[in-house]
mmCIF file with all atom_site columns, C-alpha atoms and ligand atoms in Angstrom:
data_model
loop_
_atom_site.group_PDB
_atom_site.id
_atom_site.type_symbol
_atom_site.label_atom_id
_atom_site.label_alt_id
_atom_site.label_comp_id
_atom_site.label_asym_id
_atom_site.label_entity_id
_atom_site.label_seq_id
_atom_site.pdbx_PDB_ins_code
_atom_site.Cartn_x
_atom_site.Cartn_y
_atom_site.Cartn_z
_atom_site.occupancy
_atom_site.B_iso_or_equiv
_atom_site.pdbx_formal_charge
_atom_site.auth_seq_id
_atom_site.auth_comp_id
_atom_site.auth_asym_id
_atom_site.auth_atom_id
_atom_site.pdbx_PDB_model_num
ATOM   1   C  CA  . UNK A 1 1   ? 19.354 26.131 -5.729  1.00 97.00 ? 1   UNK A CA  1
ATOM   2   C  CA  . UNK A 1 2   ? 22.534 24.596 -4.428  1.00 98.00 ? 2   UNK A CA  1
ATOM   3   C  CA  . UNK A 1 3   ? 23.391 20.934 -4.840  1.00 98.00 ? 3   UNK A CA  1
ATOM   4   C  CA  . UNK A 1 4   ? 26.256 19.438 -2.701  1.00 98.00 ? 4   UNK A CA  1
ATOM   5   C  CA  . UNK A 1 5   ? 28.177 16.262 -2.450  1.00 98.00 ? 5   UNK A CA  1
ATOM   6   C  CA  . UNK A 1 6   ? 29.284 14.796 0.891   1.00 98.00 ? 6   UNK A CA  1
ATOM   7   C  CA  . UNK A 1 7   ? 30.993 11.516 0.029   1.00 98.00 ? 7   UNK A CA  1
ATOM   8   C  CA  . UNK A 1 8   ? 29.583 8.023  -0.798  1.00 98.00 ? 8   UNK A CA  1
ATOM   9   C  CA  . UNK A 1 9   ? 26.064 8.649  -2.054  1.00 98.00 ? 9   UNK A CA  1
ATOM   10  C  CA  . UNK A 1 10  ? 25.264 11.651 0.201   1.00 98.00 ? 10  UNK A CA  1
ATOM   11  C  CA  . UNK A 1 11  ? 23.790 14.517 -1.713  1.00 99.00 ? 11  UNK A CA  1
ATOM   12  C  CA  . UNK A 1 12  ? 22.345 17.785 -0.321  1.00 98.00 ? 12  UNK A CA  1
ATOM   13  C  CA  . UNK A 1 13  ? 19.838 20.104 -2.024  1.00 98.00 ? 13  UNK A CA  1
ATOM   14  C  CA  . UNK A 1 14  ? 19.296 23.591 -0.683  1.00 98.00 ? 14  UNK A CA  1
ATOM   15  C  CA  . UNK A 1 15  ? 16.515 25.791 -2.064  1.00 98.00 ? 15  UNK A CA  1
ATOM   16  C  CA  . UNK A 1 16  ? 15.293 29.254 -0.861  1.00 96.00 ? 16  UNK A CA  1
ATOM   17  C  CA  . UNK A 1 17  ? 12.833 27.422 1.365   1.00 97.00 ? 17  UNK A CA  1
ATOM   18  C  CA  . UNK A 1 18  ? 14.069 23.887 2.118   1.00 98.00 ? 18  UNK A CA  1
ATOM   19  C  CA  . UNK A 1 19  ? 17.050 21.713 2.906   1.00 98.00 ? 19  UNK A CA  1
ATOM   20  C  CA  . UNK A 1 20  ? 16.962 18.184 1.572   1.00 98.00 ? 20  UNK A CA  1
ATOM   21  C  CA  . UNK A 1 21  ? 19.456 15.403 2.280   1.00 98.00 ? 21  UNK A CA  1
ATOM   22  C  CA  . UNK A 1 22  ? 19.546 12.225 0.173   1.00 99.00 ? 22  UNK A CA  1
ATOM   23  C  CA  . UNK A 1 23  ? 21.044 8.970  1.691   1.00 99.00 ? 23  UNK A CA  1
ATOM   24  C  CA  . UNK A 1 24  ? 22.734 10.668 4.705   1.00 98.00 ? 24  UNK A CA  1
ATOM   25  C  CA  . UNK A 1 25  ? 25.475 8.131  5.554   1.00 98.00 ? 25  UNK A CA  1
ATOM   26  C  CA  . UNK A 1 26  ? 27.868 10.108 7.759   1.00 98.00 ? 26  UNK A CA  1
ATOM   27  C  CA  . UNK A 1 27  ? 29.176 7.745  10.497  1.00 98.00 ? 27  UNK A CA  1
ATOM   28  C  CA  . UNK A 1 28  ? 31.348 5.262  8.650   1.00 97.00 ? 28  UNK A CA  1
ATOM   29  C  CA  . UNK A 1 29  ? 31.725 7.626  5.647   1.00 97.00 ? 29  UNK A CA  1
ATOM   30  C  CA  . UNK A 1 30  ? 35.070 8.685  6.961   1.00 95.00 ? 30  UNK A CA  1
ATOM   31  C  CA  . UNK A 1 31  ? 35.705 11.617 4.633   1.00 94.00 ? 31  UNK A CA  1
ATOM   32  C  CA  . UNK A 1 32  ? 32.238 13.066 4.993   1.00 98.00 ? 32  UNK A CA  1
ATOM   33  C  CA  . UNK A 1 33  ? 32.228 16.788 5.902   1.00 98.00 ? 33  UNK A CA  1
ATOM   34  C  CA  . UNK A 1 34  ? 28.858 16.626 7.722   1.00 98.00 ? 34  UNK A CA  1
ATOM   35  C  CA  . UNK A 1 35  ? 28.136 16.020 11.399  1.00 98.00 ? 35  UNK A CA  1
ATOM   36  C  CA  . UNK A 1 36  ? 24.961 14.128 12.211  1.00 98.00 ? 36  UNK A CA  1
ATOM   37  C  CA  . UNK A 1 37  ? 24.815 16.092 15.482  1.00 98.00 ? 37  UNK A CA  1
ATOM   38  C  CA  . UNK A 1 38  ? 24.632 19.448 13.817  1.00 98.00 ? 38  UNK A CA  1
ATOM   39  C  CA  . UNK A 1 39  ? 23.543 18.982 10.127  1.00 98.00 ? 39  UNK A CA  1
ATOM   40  C  CA  . UNK A 1 40  ? 20.300 20.807 9.326   1.00 98.00 ? 40  UNK A CA  1
ATOM   41  C  CA  . UNK A 1 41  ? 17.549 19.422 7.181   1.00 98.00 ? 41  UNK A CA  1
ATOM   42  C  CA  . UNK A 1 42  ? 13.853 19.529 6.543   1.00 98.00 ? 42  UNK A CA  1
ATOM   43  C  CA  . UNK A 1 43  ? 13.544 16.384 4.393   1.00 98.00 ? 43  UNK A CA  1
ATOM   44  C  CA  . UNK A 1 44  ? 15.556 13.151 4.071   1.00 99.00 ? 44  UNK A CA  1
ATOM   45  C  CA  . UNK A 1 45  ? 15.090 11.119 0.880   1.00 99.00 ? 45  UNK A CA  1
ATOM   46  C  CA  . UNK A 1 46  ? 16.295 7.464  0.960   1.00 99.00 ? 46  UNK A CA  1
ATOM   47  C  CA  . UNK A 1 47  ? 16.877 5.292  -2.105  1.00 99.00 ? 47  UNK A CA  1
ATOM   48  C  CA  . UNK A 1 48  ? 17.034 2.007  -0.179  1.00 98.00 ? 48  UNK A CA  1
ATOM   49  C  CA  . UNK A 1 49  ? 17.608 0.340  3.213   1.00 98.00 ? 49  UNK A CA  1
ATOM   50  C  CA  . UNK A 1 50  ? 21.270 -0.565 3.119   1.00 98.00 ? 50  UNK A CA  1
ATOM   51  C  CA  . UNK A 1 51  ? 23.139 0.847  6.092   1.00 98.00 ? 51  UNK A CA  1
ATOM   52  C  CA  . UNK A 1 52  ? 25.445 2.877  3.841   1.00 98.00 ? 52  UNK A CA  1
ATOM   53  C  CA  . UNK A 1 53  ? 22.397 4.875  2.659   1.00 98.00 ? 53  UNK A CA  1
ATOM   54  C  CA  . UNK A 1 54  ? 20.105 4.980  5.698   1.00 98.00 ? 54  UNK A CA  1
ATOM   55  C  CA  . UNK A 1 55  ? 23.158 5.999  7.607   1.00 98.00 ? 55  UNK A CA  1
ATOM   56  C  CA  . UNK A 1 56  ? 22.399 8.552  10.311  1.00 98.00 ? 56  UNK A CA  1
ATOM   57  C  CA  . UNK A 1 57  ? 18.752 9.094  9.218   1.00 98.00 ? 57  UNK A CA  1
ATOM   58  C  CA  . UNK A 1 58  ? 17.297 8.335  12.728  1.00 98.00 ? 58  UNK A CA  1
ATOM   59  C  CA  . UNK A 1 59  ? 19.402 10.839 14.627  1.00 98.00 ? 59  UNK A CA  1
ATOM   60  C  CA  . UNK A 1 60  ? 19.271 13.531 11.906  1.00 98.00 ? 60  UNK A CA  1
ATOM   61  C  CA  . UNK A 1 61  ? 15.492 13.135 11.450  1.00 98.00 ? 61  UNK A CA  1
ATOM   62  C  CA  . UNK A 1 62  ? 14.579 13.198 15.092  1.00 98.00 ? 62  UNK A CA  1
ATOM   63  C  CA  . UNK A 1 63  ? 16.742 16.175 15.834  1.00 98.00 ? 63  UNK A CA  1
ATOM   64  C  CA  . UNK A 1 64  ? 15.416 18.173 12.910  1.00 98.00 ? 64  UNK A CA  1
ATOM   65  C  CA  . UNK A 1 65  ? 11.850 16.760 13.058  1.00 98.00 ? 65  UNK A CA  1
ATOM   66  C  CA  . UNK A 1 66  ? 12.499 16.023 9.291   1.00 98.00 ? 66  UNK A CA  1
ATOM   67  C  CA  . UNK A 1 67  ? 10.184 14.195 6.989   1.00 99.00 ? 67  UNK A CA  1
ATOM   68  C  CA  . UNK A 1 68  ? 11.680 10.928 5.718   1.00 99.00 ? 68  UNK A CA  1
ATOM   69  C  CA  . UNK A 1 69  ? 10.538 9.865  2.182   1.00 99.00 ? 69  UNK A CA  1
ATOM   70  C  CA  . UNK A 1 70  ? 11.439 6.294  1.400   1.00 98.00 ? 70  UNK A CA  1
ATOM   71  C  CA  . UNK A 1 71  ? 10.285 3.111  -0.379  1.00 98.00 ? 71  UNK A CA  1
ATOM   72  C  CA  . UNK A 1 72  ? 7.231  1.838  1.452   1.00 98.00 ? 72  UNK A CA  1
ATOM   73  C  CA  . UNK A 1 73  ? 8.794  -1.066 3.502   1.00 98.00 ? 73  UNK A CA  1
ATOM   74  C  CA  . UNK A 1 74  ? 11.689 1.130  4.544   1.00 98.00 ? 74  UNK A CA  1
ATOM   75  C  CA  . UNK A 1 75  ? 9.355  3.961  5.383   1.00 98.00 ? 75  UNK A CA  1
ATOM   76  C  CA  . UNK A 1 76  ? 7.218  1.573  7.552   1.00 98.00 ? 76  UNK A CA  1
ATOM   77  C  CA  . UNK A 1 77  ? 10.368 0.329  9.380   1.00 98.00 ? 77  UNK A CA  1
ATOM   78  C  CA  . UNK A 1 78  ? 11.628 3.845  10.150  1.00 98.00 ? 78  UNK A CA  1
ATOM   79  C  CA  . UNK A 1 79  ? 8.080  4.919  11.099  1.00 98.00 ? 79  UNK A CA  1
ATOM   80  C  CA  . UNK A 1 80  ? 8.224  2.173  13.689  1.00 98.00 ? 80  UNK A CA  1
ATOM   81  C  CA  . UNK A 1 81  ? 11.270 4.005  15.201  1.00 97.00 ? 81  UNK A CA  1
ATOM   82  C  CA  . UNK A 1 82  ? 9.179  7.081  15.659  1.00 98.00 ? 82  UNK A CA  1
ATOM   83  C  CA  . UNK A 1 83  ? 10.256 9.013  12.540  1.00 98.00 ? 83  UNK A CA  1
ATOM   84  C  CA  . UNK A 1 84  ? 7.824  11.157 10.505  1.00 98.00 ? 84  UNK A CA  1
ATOM   85  C  CA  . UNK A 1 85  ? 7.803  9.190  7.196   1.00 98.00 ? 85  UNK A CA  1
ATOM   86  C  CA  . UNK A 1 86  ? 6.116  9.250  3.869   1.00 98.00 ? 86  UNK A CA  1
ATOM   87  C  CA  . UNK A 1 87  ? 6.038  5.919  1.919   1.00 98.00 ? 87  UNK A CA  1
ATOM   88  C  CA  . UNK A 1 88  ? 6.414  5.845  -1.862  1.00 98.00 ? 88  UNK A CA  1
ATOM   89  C  CA  . UNK A 1 89  ? 7.367  3.231  -4.438  1.00 98.00 ? 89  UNK A CA  1
ATOM   90  C  CA  . UNK A 1 90  ? 8.891  2.648  -7.876  1.00 98.00 ? 90  UNK A CA  1
ATOM   91  C  CA  . UNK A 1 91  ? 6.996  4.531  -10.570 1.00 98.00 ? 91  UNK A CA  1
ATOM   92  C  CA  . UNK A 1 92  ? 5.193  6.726  -8.127  1.00 98.00 ? 92  UNK A CA  1
ATOM   93  C  CA  . UNK A 1 93  ? 5.535  10.438 -8.053  1.00 98.00 ? 93  UNK A CA  1
ATOM   94  C  CA  . UNK A 1 94  ? 4.284  13.004 -5.546  1.00 98.00 ? 94  UNK A CA  1
ATOM   95  C  CA  . UNK A 1 95  ? 4.283  16.730 -5.276  1.00 98.00 ? 95  UNK A CA  1
ATOM   96  C  CA  . UNK A 1 96  ? 5.505  17.791 -1.757  1.00 98.00 ? 96  UNK A CA  1
ATOM   97  C  CA  . UNK A 1 97  ? 5.892  21.416 -0.490  1.00 98.00 ? 97  UNK A CA  1
ATOM   98  C  CA  . UNK A 1 98  ? 9.718  21.099 -1.202  1.00 98.00 ? 98  UNK A CA  1
ATOM   99  C  CA  . UNK A 1 99  ? 9.332  19.714 -4.795  1.00 98.00 ? 99  UNK A CA  1
ATOM   100 C  CA  . UNK A 1 100 ? 8.330  16.717 -6.749  1.00 98.00 ? 100 UNK A CA  1
ATOM   101 C  CA  . UNK A 1 101 ? 9.722  13.218 -6.014  1.00 99.00 ? 101 UNK A CA  1
ATOM   102 C  CA  . UNK A 1 102 ? 9.521  10.273 -8.285  1.00 98.00 ? 102 UNK A CA  1
ATOM   103 C  CA  . UNK A 1 103 ? 10.906 6.822  -7.492  1.00 98.00 ? 103 UNK A CA  1
ATOM   104 C  CA  . UNK A 1 104 ? 12.651 4.923  -10.263 1.00 98.00 ? 104 UNK A CA  1
ATOM   105 C  CA  . UNK A 1 105 ? 13.808 1.378  -10.400 1.00 98.00 ? 105 UNK A CA  1
ATOM   106 C  CA  . UNK A 1 106 ? 17.238 0.099  -9.348  1.00 98.00 ? 106 UNK A CA  1
ATOM   107 C  CA  . UNK A 1 107 ? 18.698 -3.365 -9.660  1.00 98.00 ? 107 UNK A CA  1
ATOM   108 C  CA  . UNK A 1 108 ? 20.180 -4.002 -6.320  1.00 98.00 ? 108 UNK A CA  1
ATOM   109 C  CA  . UNK A 1 109 ? 18.997 -5.255 -2.849  1.00 98.00 ? 109 UNK A CA  1
ATOM   110 C  CA  . UNK A 1 110 ? 17.427 -3.551 0.119   1.00 98.00 ? 110 UNK A CA  1
ATOM   111 C  CA  . UNK A 1 111 ? 17.762 -4.500 3.785   1.00 98.00 ? 111 UNK A CA  1
ATOM   112 C  CA  . UNK A 1 112 ? 18.784 -2.891 6.976   1.00 98.00 ? 112 UNK A CA  1
ATOM   113 C  CA  . UNK A 1 113 ? 21.149 -4.505 9.435   1.00 98.00 ? 113 UNK A CA  1
ATOM   114 C  CA  . UNK A 1 114 ? 20.461 -3.739 13.099  1.00 97.00 ? 114 UNK A CA  1
ATOM   115 C  CA  . UNK A 1 115 ? 23.339 -3.369 15.518  1.00 95.00 ? 115 UNK A CA  1
ATOM   116 C  CA  . UNK A 1 116 ? 22.684 -6.869 16.894  1.00 97.00 ? 116 UNK A CA  1
ATOM   117 C  CA  . UNK A 1 117 ? 22.976 -8.241 13.393  1.00 97.00 ? 117 UNK A CA  1
ATOM   118 C  CA  . UNK A 1 118 ? 19.226 -8.720 12.746  1.00 97.00 ? 118 UNK A CA  1
ATOM   119 C  CA  . UNK A 1 119 ? 18.453 -8.156 9.077   1.00 98.00 ? 119 UNK A CA  1
ATOM   120 C  CA  . UNK A 1 120 ? 15.293 -6.273 8.250   1.00 98.00 ? 120 UNK A CA  1
ATOM   121 C  CA  . UNK A 1 121 ? 13.837 -6.579 4.732   1.00 97.00 ? 121 UNK A CA  1
ATOM   122 C  CA  . UNK A 1 122 ? 13.204 -3.093 3.305   1.00 98.00 ? 122 UNK A CA  1
ATOM   123 C  CA  . UNK A 1 123 ? 11.453 -3.741 -0.040  1.00 97.00 ? 123 UNK A CA  1
ATOM   124 C  CA  . UNK A 1 124 ? 12.769 -2.846 -3.392  1.00 98.00 ? 124 UNK A CA  1
ATOM   125 C  CA  . UNK A 1 125 ? 15.623 -0.389 -3.877  1.00 98.00 ? 125 UNK A CA  1
ATOM   126 C  CA  . UNK A 1 126 ? 15.022 2.656  -6.016  1.00 98.00 ? 126 UNK A CA  1
ATOM   127 C  CA  . UNK A 1 127 ? 16.438 5.819  -7.572  1.00 99.00 ? 127 UNK A CA  1
ATOM   128 C  CA  . UNK A 1 128 ? 15.022 9.260  -7.066  1.00 99.00 ? 128 UNK A CA  1
ATOM   129 C  CA  . UNK A 1 129 ? 14.041 11.948 -9.532  1.00 99.00 ? 129 UNK A CA  1
ATOM   130 C  CA  . UNK A 1 130 ? 13.715 15.245 -7.652  1.00 98.00 ? 130 UNK A CA  1
ATOM   131 C  CA  . UNK A 1 131 ? 12.282 18.237 -9.490  1.00 98.00 ? 131 UNK A CA  1
ATOM   132 C  CA  . UNK A 1 132 ? 12.296 21.622 -7.927  1.00 98.00 ? 132 UNK A CA  1
ATOM   133 C  CA  . UNK A 1 133 ? 11.682 24.972 -9.655  1.00 95.00 ? 133 UNK A CA  1
ATOM   134 C  CA  . UNK A 1 134 ? 11.912 23.343 -13.084 1.00 96.00 ? 134 UNK A CA  1
ATOM   135 C  CA  . UNK A 1 135 ? 15.299 21.720 -12.394 1.00 98.00 ? 135 UNK A CA  1
ATOM   136 C  CA  . UNK A 1 136 ? 15.629 17.891 -12.254 1.00 98.00 ? 136 UNK A CA  1
ATOM   137 C  CA  . UNK A 1 137 ? 18.152 16.047 -10.110 1.00 98.00 ? 137 UNK A CA  1
ATOM   138 C  CA  . UNK A 1 138 ? 18.478 12.320 -10.638 1.00 99.00 ? 138 UNK A CA  1
ATOM   139 C  CA  . UNK A 1 139 ? 20.032 10.299 -7.819  1.00 99.00 ? 139 UNK A CA  1
ATOM   140 C  CA  . UNK A 1 140 ? 20.353 6.935  -9.532  1.00 98.00 ? 140 UNK A CA  1
ATOM   141 C  CA  . UNK A 1 141 ? 20.767 5.004  -6.311  1.00 98.00 ? 141 UNK A CA  1
ATOM   142 C  CA  . UNK A 1 142 ? 22.681 1.799  -6.070  1.00 99.00 ? 142 UNK A CA  1
ATOM   143 C  CA  . UNK A 1 143 ? 22.149 -0.206 -9.264  1.00 99.00 ? 143 UNK A CA  1
ATOM   144 C  CA  . UNK A 1 144 ? 23.704 -2.071 -12.150 1.00 98.00 ? 144 UNK A CA  1
ATOM   145 C  CA  . UNK A 1 145 ? 23.284 -0.885 -15.655 1.00 98.00 ? 145 UNK A CA  1
ATOM   146 C  CA  . UNK A 1 146 ? 19.766 -1.289 -17.033 1.00 98.00 ? 146 UNK A CA  1
ATOM   147 C  CA  . UNK A 1 147 ? 18.332 -0.138 -20.367 1.00 98.00 ? 147 UNK A CA  1
ATOM   148 C  CA  . UNK A 1 148 ? 15.350 1.733  -18.941 1.00 98.00 ? 148 UNK A CA  1
ATOM   149 C  CA  . UNK A 1 149 ? 17.848 4.394  -17.978 1.00 98.00 ? 149 UNK A CA  1
ATOM   150 C  CA  . UNK A 1 150 ? 17.572 5.430  -21.603 1.00 98.00 ? 150 UNK A CA  1
ATOM   151 C  CA  . UNK A 1 151 ? 13.878 5.795  -21.207 1.00 98.00 ? 151 UNK A CA  1
ATOM   152 C  CA  . UNK A 1 152 ? 14.280 7.833  -18.004 1.00 98.00 ? 152 UNK A CA  1
ATOM   153 C  CA  . UNK A 1 153 ? 16.693 10.083 -19.992 1.00 98.00 ? 153 UNK A CA  1
ATOM   154 C  CA  . UNK A 1 154 ? 14.203 10.515 -22.757 1.00 98.00 ? 154 UNK A CA  1
ATOM   155 C  CA  . UNK A 1 155 ? 11.286 11.203 -20.453 1.00 98.00 ? 155 UNK A CA  1
ATOM   156 C  CA  . UNK A 1 156 ? 13.040 13.689 -18.252 1.00 98.00 ? 156 UNK A CA  1
ATOM   157 C  CA  . UNK A 1 157 ? 15.099 16.820 -18.787 1.00 98.00 ? 157 UNK A CA  1
ATOM   158 C  CA  . UNK A 1 158 ? 17.760 15.976 -16.228 1.00 98.00 ? 158 UNK A CA  1
ATOM   159 C  CA  . UNK A 1 159 ? 20.008 18.814 -15.030 1.00 98.00 ? 159 UNK A CA  1
ATOM   160 C  CA  . UNK A 1 160 ? 22.342 16.794 -12.853 1.00 98.00 ? 160 UNK A CA  1
ATOM   161 C  CA  . UNK A 1 161 ? 22.665 13.002 -12.277 1.00 98.00 ? 161 UNK A CA  1
ATOM   162 C  CA  . UNK A 1 162 ? 24.511 11.258 -9.431  1.00 99.00 ? 162 UNK A CA  1
ATOM   163 C  CA  . UNK A 1 163 ? 25.706 7.921  -10.887 1.00 98.00 ? 163 UNK A CA  1
ATOM   164 C  CA  . UNK A 1 164 ? 27.426 5.174  -8.931  1.00 99.00 ? 164 UNK A CA  1
ATOM   165 C  CA  . UNK A 1 165 ? 30.838 4.176  -10.327 1.00 98.00 ? 165 UNK A CA  1
ATOM   166 C  CA  . UNK A 1 166 ? 32.229 2.062  -7.475  1.00 98.00 ? 166 UNK A CA  1
ATOM   167 C  CA  . UNK A 1 167 ? 31.855 -1.336 -9.075  1.00 98.00 ? 167 UNK A CA  1
ATOM   168 C  CA  . UNK A 1 168 ? 31.454 -4.537 -7.014  1.00 98.00 ? 168 UNK A CA  1
ATOM   169 C  CA  . UNK A 1 169 ? 28.046 -3.486 -5.511  1.00 98.00 ? 169 UNK A CA  1
ATOM   170 C  CA  . UNK A 1 170 ? 26.937 -1.261 -8.366  1.00 98.00 ? 170 UNK A CA  1
ATOM   171 C  CA  . UNK A 1 171 ? 27.898 -0.228 -11.848 1.00 98.00 ? 171 UNK A CA  1
ATOM   172 C  CA  . UNK A 1 172 ? 31.593 0.248  -12.429 1.00 98.00 ? 172 UNK A CA  1
ATOM   173 C  CA  . UNK A 1 173 ? 33.025 3.214  -14.448 1.00 98.00 ? 173 UNK A CA  1
ATOM   174 C  CA  . UNK A 1 174 ? 32.597 1.469  -17.833 1.00 98.00 ? 174 UNK A CA  1
ATOM   175 C  CA  . UNK A 1 175 ? 28.928 0.767  -17.387 1.00 98.00 ? 175 UNK A CA  1
ATOM   176 C  CA  . UNK A 1 176 ? 28.418 4.096  -15.683 1.00 98.00 ? 176 UNK A CA  1
ATOM   177 C  CA  . UNK A 1 177 ? 29.723 5.844  -18.808 1.00 98.00 ? 177 UNK A CA  1
ATOM   178 C  CA  . UNK A 1 178 ? 26.963 4.029  -20.829 1.00 98.00 ? 178 UNK A CA  1
ATOM   179 C  CA  . UNK A 1 179 ? 24.416 4.977  -18.176 1.00 98.00 ? 179 UNK A CA  1
ATOM   180 C  CA  . UNK A 1 180 ? 25.598 8.637  -18.442 1.00 98.00 ? 180 UNK A CA  1
ATOM   181 C  CA  . UNK A 1 181 ? 24.978 8.587  -22.202 1.00 98.00 ? 181 UNK A CA  1
ATOM   182 C  CA  . UNK A 1 182 ? 21.506 7.121  -21.632 1.00 98.00 ? 182 UNK A CA  1
ATOM   183 C  CA  . UNK A 1 183 ? 20.537 9.477  -18.798 1.00 98.00 ? 183 UNK A CA  1
ATOM   184 C  CA  . UNK A 1 184 ? 21.534 12.427 -20.947 1.00 98.00 ? 184 UNK A CA  1
ATOM   185 C  CA  . UNK A 1 185 ? 21.956 14.822 -18.053 1.00 98.00 ? 185 UNK A CA  1
ATOM   186 C  CA  . UNK A 1 186 ? 23.633 18.217 -18.431 1.00 98.00 ? 186 UNK A CA  1
ATOM   187 C  CA  . UNK A 1 187 ? 26.024 17.353 -15.644 1.00 98.00 ? 187 UNK A CA  1
ATOM   188 C  CA  . UNK A 1 188 ? 27.066 13.845 -14.406 1.00 98.00 ? 188 UNK A CA  1
ATOM   189 C  CA  . UNK A 1 189 ? 28.543 13.381 -10.976 1.00 98.00 ? 189 UNK A CA  1
ATOM   190 C  CA  . UNK A 1 190 ? 30.184 10.117 -9.967  1.00 98.00 ? 190 UNK A CA  1
ATOM   191 C  CA  . UNK A 1 191 ? 29.192 8.777  -6.494  1.00 98.00 ? 191 UNK A CA  1
ATOM   192 C  CA  . UNK A 1 192 ? 29.506 5.551  -4.468  1.00 98.00 ? 192 UNK A CA  1
ATOM   193 C  CA  . UNK A 1 193 ? 33.304 5.213  -4.756  1.00 98.00 ? 193 UNK A CA  1
ATOM   194 C  CA  . UNK A 1 194 ? 36.338 5.267  -2.539  1.00 98.00 ? 194 UNK A CA  1
ATOM   195 C  CA  . UNK A 1 195 ? 34.413 4.910  0.748   1.00 98.00 ? 195 UNK A CA  1
ATOM   196 C  CA  . UNK A 1 196 ? 35.706 1.337  1.048   1.00 97.00 ? 196 UNK A CA  1
ATOM   197 C  CA  . UNK A 1 197 ? 38.767 -0.312 -0.534  1.00 97.00 ? 197 UNK A CA  1
ATOM   198 C  CA  . UNK A 1 198 ? 36.532 -2.593 -2.656  1.00 98.00 ? 198 UNK A CA  1
ATOM   199 C  CA  . UNK A 1 199 ? 34.883 0.369  -4.390  1.00 98.00 ? 199 UNK A CA  1
ATOM   200 C  CA  . UNK A 1 200 ? 38.096 2.427  -5.080  1.00 98.00 ? 200 UNK A CA  1
ATOM   201 C  CA  . UNK A 1 201 ? 37.861 4.318  -8.380  1.00 98.00 ? 201 UNK A CA  1
ATOM   202 C  CA  . UNK A 1 202 ? 39.410 7.275  -10.243 1.00 98.00 ? 202 UNK A CA  1
ATOM   203 C  CA  . UNK A 1 203 ? 36.567 9.702  -10.345 1.00 98.00 ? 203 UNK A CA  1
ATOM   204 C  CA  . UNK A 1 204 ? 38.528 12.307 -12.274 1.00 98.00 ? 204 UNK A CA  1
ATOM   205 C  CA  . UNK A 1 205 ? 39.245 9.788  -14.973 1.00 98.00 ? 205 UNK A CA  1
ATOM   206 C  CA  . UNK A 1 206 ? 35.530 8.876  -15.149 1.00 98.00 ? 206 UNK A CA  1
ATOM   207 C  CA  . UNK A 1 207 ? 34.489 12.461 -15.365 1.00 98.00 ? 207 UNK A CA  1
ATOM   208 C  CA  . UNK A 1 208 ? 36.971 13.141 -18.168 1.00 98.00 ? 208 UNK A CA  1
ATOM   209 C  CA  . UNK A 1 209 ? 35.464 10.281 -20.186 1.00 98.00 ? 209 UNK A CA  1
ATOM   210 C  CA  . UNK A 1 210 ? 31.823 11.444 -19.952 1.00 98.00 ? 210 UNK A CA  1
ATOM   211 C  CA  . UNK A 1 211 ? 30.661 12.131 -23.480 1.00 97.00 ? 211 UNK A CA  1
ATOM   212 C  CA  . UNK A 1 212 ? 27.035 13.178 -22.937 1.00 97.00 ? 212 UNK A CA  1
ATOM   213 C  CA  . UNK A 1 213 ? 26.886 16.231 -20.773 1.00 97.00 ? 213 UNK A CA  1
ATOM   214 C  CA  . UNK A 1 214 ? 29.657 17.476 -18.508 1.00 98.00 ? 214 UNK A CA  1
ATOM   215 C  CA  . UNK A 1 215 ? 31.416 15.052 -16.137 1.00 98.00 ? 215 UNK A CA  1
ATOM   216 C  CA  . UNK A 1 216 ? 31.939 16.583 -12.747 1.00 98.00 ? 216 UNK A CA  1
ATOM   217 C  CA  . UNK A 1 217 ? 33.941 14.760 -10.074 1.00 98.00 ? 217 UNK A CA  1
ATOM   218 C  CA  . UNK A 1 218 ? 32.666 16.874 -7.047  1.00 98.00 ? 218 UNK A CA  1
ATOM   219 C  CA  . UNK A 1 219 ? 35.028 16.852 -4.082  1.00 98.00 ? 219 UNK A CA  1
ATOM   220 C  CA  . UNK A 1 220 ? 33.510 16.114 -0.678  1.00 98.00 ? 220 UNK A CA  1
ATOM   221 C  CA  . UNK A 1 221 ? 31.921 19.380 0.490   1.00 98.00 ? 221 UNK A CA  1
ATOM   222 C  CA  . UNK A 1 222 ? 31.732 20.795 -3.046  1.00 98.00 ? 222 UNK A CA  1
ATOM   223 C  CA  . UNK A 1 223 ? 28.453 22.352 -4.188  1.00 98.00 ? 223 UNK A CA  1
ATOM   224 C  CA  . UNK A 1 224 ? 27.076 23.320 -7.626  1.00 97.00 ? 224 UNK A CA  1
ATOM   225 C  CA  . UNK A 1 225 ? 24.474 25.966 -8.474  1.00 97.00 ? 225 UNK A CA  1
ATOM   226 C  CA  . UNK A 1 226 ? 21.499 24.789 -10.538 1.00 95.00 ? 226 UNK A CA  1
HETATM 227 NI NI1 . NI  B 2 .   ? 23.181 -0.583 -1.486  1.00 66.67 ? 1   NI  B NI1 1
HETATM 228 MN MN1 . MN  B 3 .   ? 25.495 1.352  -1.262  1.00 66.67 ? 2   MN  B MN1 1
#
């Protein structure tokens, strides 16, 4: 399968049978190589309700008739907008036709801000373990460092992990290096940096310092074979 990076926390997964997008924030993610008006997907996985993660979900999901899998409160909210949703929550796993999804914890917030400024509460934020054809992808979500990452690393044979390094809203590079050691993935890809001035980071420097597994600073539009 092919795993691709599209800036911020946007990750694509393409198997023989399915296309999956995680946190498809395209408008506002200036360097993103995707177009919400043309991108194809069968499934959208969302870690939490912040606008820089929900992003263009509504447009993409409606045009593709895609299934949106999200934490319960966020799934309910998006279901109210007419999207086809499946609610899950932290600690829960489910086998779908495209693969297995398990939600992990994340220490962060989760709300969606409407265009008129109304803030909608969208439950707890999470991370996502996605297992397809024996390969496991861990999208850590937005979070600070927490020691259960070690447990997650011990319990799962993680092939590729997408770890936030931006600092300010999430882990910064120093904590993300500790996270990378604990997650113990074969490949560690930094995400959630450079989109805004406040999260500017040197991803190549981070990748070069990863000790456990291989650090890989994917360029926007890059993909890796799993
Ligand atoms: Ni967030
Ligand atoms: Mn974020």
